[in-house]
Tab-separated table of C-alpha atoms in Angstrom:
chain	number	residue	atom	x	y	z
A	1	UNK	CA	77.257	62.792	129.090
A	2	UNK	CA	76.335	60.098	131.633
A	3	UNK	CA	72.205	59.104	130.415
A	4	UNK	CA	72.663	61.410	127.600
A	5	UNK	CA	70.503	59.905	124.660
A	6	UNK	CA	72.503	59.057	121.683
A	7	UNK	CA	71.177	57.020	118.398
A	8	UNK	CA	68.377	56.048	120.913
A	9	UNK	CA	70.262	54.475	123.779
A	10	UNK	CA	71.577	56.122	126.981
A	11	UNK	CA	75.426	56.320	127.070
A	12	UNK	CA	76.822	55.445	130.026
A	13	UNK	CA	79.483	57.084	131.293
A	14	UNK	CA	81.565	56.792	134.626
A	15	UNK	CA	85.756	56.524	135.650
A	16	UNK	CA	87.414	53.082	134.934
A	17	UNK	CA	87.470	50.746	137.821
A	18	UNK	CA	90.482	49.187	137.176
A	19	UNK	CA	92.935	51.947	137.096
A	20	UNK	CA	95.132	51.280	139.587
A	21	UNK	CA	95.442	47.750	137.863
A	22	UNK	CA	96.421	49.191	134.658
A	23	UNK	CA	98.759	52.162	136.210
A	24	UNK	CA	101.934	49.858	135.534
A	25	UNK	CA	100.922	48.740	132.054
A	26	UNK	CA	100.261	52.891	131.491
A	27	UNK	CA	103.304	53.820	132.672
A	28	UNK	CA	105.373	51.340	130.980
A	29	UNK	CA	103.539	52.489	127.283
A	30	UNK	CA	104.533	56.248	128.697
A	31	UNK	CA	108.076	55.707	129.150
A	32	UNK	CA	107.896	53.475	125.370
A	33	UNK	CA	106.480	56.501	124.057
A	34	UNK	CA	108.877	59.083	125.629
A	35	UNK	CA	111.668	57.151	123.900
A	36	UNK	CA	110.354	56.591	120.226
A	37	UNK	CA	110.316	59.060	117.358
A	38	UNK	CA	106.850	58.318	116.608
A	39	UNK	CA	103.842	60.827	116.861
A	40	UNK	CA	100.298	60.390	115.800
A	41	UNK	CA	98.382	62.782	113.922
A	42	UNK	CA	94.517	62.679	113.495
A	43	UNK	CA	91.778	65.014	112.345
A	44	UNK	CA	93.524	65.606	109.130
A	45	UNK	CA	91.519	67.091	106.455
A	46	UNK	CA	90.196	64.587	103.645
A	47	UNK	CA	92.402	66.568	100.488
A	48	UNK	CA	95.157	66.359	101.876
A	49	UNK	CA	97.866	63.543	101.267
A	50	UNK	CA	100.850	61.887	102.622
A	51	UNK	CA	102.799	64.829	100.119
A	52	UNK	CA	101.197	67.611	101.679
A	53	UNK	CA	101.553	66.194	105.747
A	54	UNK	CA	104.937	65.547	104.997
A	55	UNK	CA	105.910	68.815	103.335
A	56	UNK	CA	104.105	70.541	106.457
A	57	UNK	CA	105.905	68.123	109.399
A	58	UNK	CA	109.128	68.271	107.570
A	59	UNK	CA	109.866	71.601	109.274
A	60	UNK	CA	110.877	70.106	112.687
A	61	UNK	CA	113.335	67.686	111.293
A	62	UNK	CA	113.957	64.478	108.540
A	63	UNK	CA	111.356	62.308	108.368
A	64	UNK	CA	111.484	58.623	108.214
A	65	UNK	CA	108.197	58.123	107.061
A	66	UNK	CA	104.672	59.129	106.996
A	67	UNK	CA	101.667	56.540	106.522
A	68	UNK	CA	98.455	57.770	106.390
A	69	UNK	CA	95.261	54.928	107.245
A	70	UNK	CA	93.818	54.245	103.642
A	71	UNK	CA	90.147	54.202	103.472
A	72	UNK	CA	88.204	51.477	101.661
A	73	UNK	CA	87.818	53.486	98.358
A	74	UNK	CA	91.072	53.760	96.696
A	75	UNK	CA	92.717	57.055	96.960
A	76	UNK	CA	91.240	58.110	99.902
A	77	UNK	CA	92.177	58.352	103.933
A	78	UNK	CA	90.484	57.643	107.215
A	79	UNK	CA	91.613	61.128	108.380
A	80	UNK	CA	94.717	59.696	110.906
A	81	UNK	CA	98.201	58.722	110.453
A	82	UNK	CA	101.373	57.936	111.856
A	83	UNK	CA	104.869	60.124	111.410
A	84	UNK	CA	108.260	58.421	112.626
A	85	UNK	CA	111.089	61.281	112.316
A	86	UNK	CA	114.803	60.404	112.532
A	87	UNK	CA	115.552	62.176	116.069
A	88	UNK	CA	113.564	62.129	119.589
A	89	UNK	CA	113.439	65.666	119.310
A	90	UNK	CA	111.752	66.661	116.587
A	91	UNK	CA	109.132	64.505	117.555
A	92	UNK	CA	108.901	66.452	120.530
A	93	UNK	CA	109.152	69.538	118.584
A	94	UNK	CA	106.139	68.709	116.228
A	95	UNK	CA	104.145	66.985	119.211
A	96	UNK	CA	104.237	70.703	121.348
A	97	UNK	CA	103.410	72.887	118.070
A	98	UNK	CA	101.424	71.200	115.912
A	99	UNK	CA	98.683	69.885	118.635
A	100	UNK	CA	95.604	71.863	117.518
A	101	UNK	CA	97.271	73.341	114.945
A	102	UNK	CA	94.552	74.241	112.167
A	103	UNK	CA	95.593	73.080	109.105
A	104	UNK	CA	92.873	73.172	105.895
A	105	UNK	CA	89.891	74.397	108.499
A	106	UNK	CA	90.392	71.304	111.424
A	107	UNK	CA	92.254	71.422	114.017
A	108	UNK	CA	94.958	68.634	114.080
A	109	UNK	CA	95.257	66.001	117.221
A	110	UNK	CA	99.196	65.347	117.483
A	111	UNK	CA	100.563	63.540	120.286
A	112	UNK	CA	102.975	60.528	120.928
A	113	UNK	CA	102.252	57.073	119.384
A	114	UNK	CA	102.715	53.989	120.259
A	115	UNK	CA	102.496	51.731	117.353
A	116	UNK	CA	105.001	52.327	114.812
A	117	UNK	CA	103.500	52.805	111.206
A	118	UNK	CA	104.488	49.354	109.837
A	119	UNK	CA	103.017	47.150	112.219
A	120	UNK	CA	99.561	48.717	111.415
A	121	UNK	CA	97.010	47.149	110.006
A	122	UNK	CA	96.063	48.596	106.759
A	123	UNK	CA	92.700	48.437	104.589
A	124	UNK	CA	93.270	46.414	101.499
A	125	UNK	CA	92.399	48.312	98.473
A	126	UNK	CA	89.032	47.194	96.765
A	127	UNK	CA	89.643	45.673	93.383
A	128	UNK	CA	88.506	47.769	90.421
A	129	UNK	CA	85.782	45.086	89.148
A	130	UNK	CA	84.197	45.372	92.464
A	131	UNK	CA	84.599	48.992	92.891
A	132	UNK	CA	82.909	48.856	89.437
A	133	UNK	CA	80.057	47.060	90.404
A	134	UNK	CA	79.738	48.426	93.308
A	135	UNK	CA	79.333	51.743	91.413
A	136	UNK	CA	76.829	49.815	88.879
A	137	UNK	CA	74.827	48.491	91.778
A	138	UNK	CA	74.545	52.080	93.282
A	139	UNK	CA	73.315	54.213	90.065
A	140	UNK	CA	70.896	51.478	89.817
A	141	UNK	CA	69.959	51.698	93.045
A	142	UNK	CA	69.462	55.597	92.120
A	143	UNK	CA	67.128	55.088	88.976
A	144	UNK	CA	64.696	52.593	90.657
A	145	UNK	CA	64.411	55.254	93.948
A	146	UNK	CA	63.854	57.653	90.873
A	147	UNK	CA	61.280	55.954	89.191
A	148	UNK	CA	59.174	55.238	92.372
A	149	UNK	CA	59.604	58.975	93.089
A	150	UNK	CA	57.344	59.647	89.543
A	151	UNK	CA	55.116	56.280	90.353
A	152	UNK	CA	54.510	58.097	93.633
A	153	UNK	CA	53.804	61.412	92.341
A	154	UNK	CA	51.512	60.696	89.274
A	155	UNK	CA	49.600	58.545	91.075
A	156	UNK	CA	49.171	61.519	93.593
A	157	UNK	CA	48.911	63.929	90.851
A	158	UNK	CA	45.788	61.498	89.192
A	159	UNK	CA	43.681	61.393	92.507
A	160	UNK	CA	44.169	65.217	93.043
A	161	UNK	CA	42.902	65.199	89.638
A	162	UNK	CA	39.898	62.909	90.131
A	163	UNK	CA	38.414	64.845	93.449
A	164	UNK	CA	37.132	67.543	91.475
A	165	UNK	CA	35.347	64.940	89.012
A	166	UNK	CA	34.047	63.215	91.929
A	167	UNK	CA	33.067	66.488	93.514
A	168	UNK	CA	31.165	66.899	89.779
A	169	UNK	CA	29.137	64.122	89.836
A	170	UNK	CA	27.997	64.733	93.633
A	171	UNK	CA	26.937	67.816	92.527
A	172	UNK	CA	24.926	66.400	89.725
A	173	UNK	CA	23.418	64.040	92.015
A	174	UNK	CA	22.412	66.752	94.597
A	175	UNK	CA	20.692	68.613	91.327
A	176	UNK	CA	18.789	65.536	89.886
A	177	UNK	CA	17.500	64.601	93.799
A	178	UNK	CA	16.900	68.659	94.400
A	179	UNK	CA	14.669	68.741	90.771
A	180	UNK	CA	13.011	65.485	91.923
A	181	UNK	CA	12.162	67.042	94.922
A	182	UNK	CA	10.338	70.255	92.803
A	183	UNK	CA	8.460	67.438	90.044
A	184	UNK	CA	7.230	65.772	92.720
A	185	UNK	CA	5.876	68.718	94.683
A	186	UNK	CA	4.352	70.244	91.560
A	187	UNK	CA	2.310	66.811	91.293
A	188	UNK	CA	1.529	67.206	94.861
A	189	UNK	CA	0.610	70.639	94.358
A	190	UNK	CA	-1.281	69.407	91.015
A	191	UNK	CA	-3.235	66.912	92.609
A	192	UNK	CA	-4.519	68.872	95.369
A	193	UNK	CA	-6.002	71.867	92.838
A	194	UNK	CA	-7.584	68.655	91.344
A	195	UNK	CA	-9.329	67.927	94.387
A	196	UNK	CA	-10.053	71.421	94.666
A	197	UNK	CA	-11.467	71.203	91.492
A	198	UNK	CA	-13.365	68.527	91.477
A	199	UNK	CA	-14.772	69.471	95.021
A	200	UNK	CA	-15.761	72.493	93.905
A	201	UNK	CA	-17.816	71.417	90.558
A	202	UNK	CA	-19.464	68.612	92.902
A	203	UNK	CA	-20.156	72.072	95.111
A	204	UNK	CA	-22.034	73.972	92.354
A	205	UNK	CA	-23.836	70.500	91.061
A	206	UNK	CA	-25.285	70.101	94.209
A	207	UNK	CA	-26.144	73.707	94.545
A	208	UNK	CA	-27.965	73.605	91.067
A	209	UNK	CA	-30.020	71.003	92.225
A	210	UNK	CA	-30.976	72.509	95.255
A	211	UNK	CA	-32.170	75.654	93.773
A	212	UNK	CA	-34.097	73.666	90.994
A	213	UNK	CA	-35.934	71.557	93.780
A	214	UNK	CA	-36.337	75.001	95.759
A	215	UNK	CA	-37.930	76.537	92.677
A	216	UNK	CA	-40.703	73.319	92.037
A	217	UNK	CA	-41.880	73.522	95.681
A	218	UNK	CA	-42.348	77.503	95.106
A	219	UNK	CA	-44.500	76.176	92.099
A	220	UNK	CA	-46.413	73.552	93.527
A	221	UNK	CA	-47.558	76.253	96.303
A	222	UNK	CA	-48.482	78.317	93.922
């Protein structure tokens, strides 16, 4: 896992340095542990309660007690807990079989604890009013993502809407500059049979007069 990119940073991950400092402290938390009823439990399912851990645990001797780490929301667990029986063995009886054990589809992580299950620190409870508002805050929350949801898709549903008009009036345009086009080459086209026109009755003018003049000189040599 050492460099391994995780939520966009590189773990880093090596052996402590200061083992051989810490191997007294470890082994004097061992031999604590070795000599206390206590076990800790973890990965335990969120449905099921202090009831239903104890009714499963109780099998390997009395319990003392079982205190499960309340979550935030009232009602509900952080998924780990402590279990103090009344003998060293069935500690060590529930510590050997239950590790792994599946129980509701995850596997449970038992093993000795340390910290007995009054002297840990617990979650206080959040009072109704702000539970409530918290609640209140949330749905509204819910409605105003909601309502920019349809903002954001009518106004993507009106400009899909106006392409086609705008693809209308381009079209239009193209017509009325395509039949400009054809009125102003039928003027062209008019003018020049004008010319033509008018070129050739100058033509056949001038051709009159020439055979008029042609026809005096034939009768003045006559």
């Amino acid at each position: 896992m050492n460099g391994v990119m995780l939520g966009g940073k590189p773990l880093k991950c090596a052996r402590p340095s200061n083992i051989p400092a810490a191997l007294p402290l470890i082994k004097q938390i061992t031999e604590e542990a070795s000599t206390q009823p206590r076990i800790f439990v973890a990965s335990i399912h969120a449905d099921l309660s202090e009831t239903d851990i104890r009714s499963v645990f109780e099998a390997f001797g009395p319990i003392h007690a079982v205190q499960l780490s309340q979550d935030v929301m009232p009602g509900k667990h952080q998924g780990y807990g402590f279990i103090e029986y009344d003998v060293l063995d069935s500690a060590t009886d529930a510590v050997a079989a239950m590790n792994l054990f599946d129980l509701g589809g995850q596997f449970l992580r038992v093993g000795r604890a340390i910290t007995p299950p009054q002297t840990m620190p617990q979650a206080e409870p959040v009072p109704p009013e702000i539970a409530a508002a918290a609640a209140a805050a949330a749905a509204a929350s819910r409605a105003i993502a909601a309502q920019d949801e349809v903002v954001t898709a009518n106004r993507s549903r009106d400009q899909s809407n106006s392409r086609p008009h705008d693809h209308g009036h381009s079209g239009s345009r193209k017509k009325h500059r395509h039949s400009s086009r054809e009125r102003s080459s039928r003027r062209s086209r008019s003018r020049e049979r004008n010319k033509k026109d008018k070129k050739k009755k100058r033509d056949g003018k001038e051709g009159k007069k020439e055979t008029g003049q042609d026809n005096n000189d034939d009768d003045e040599d006559g």
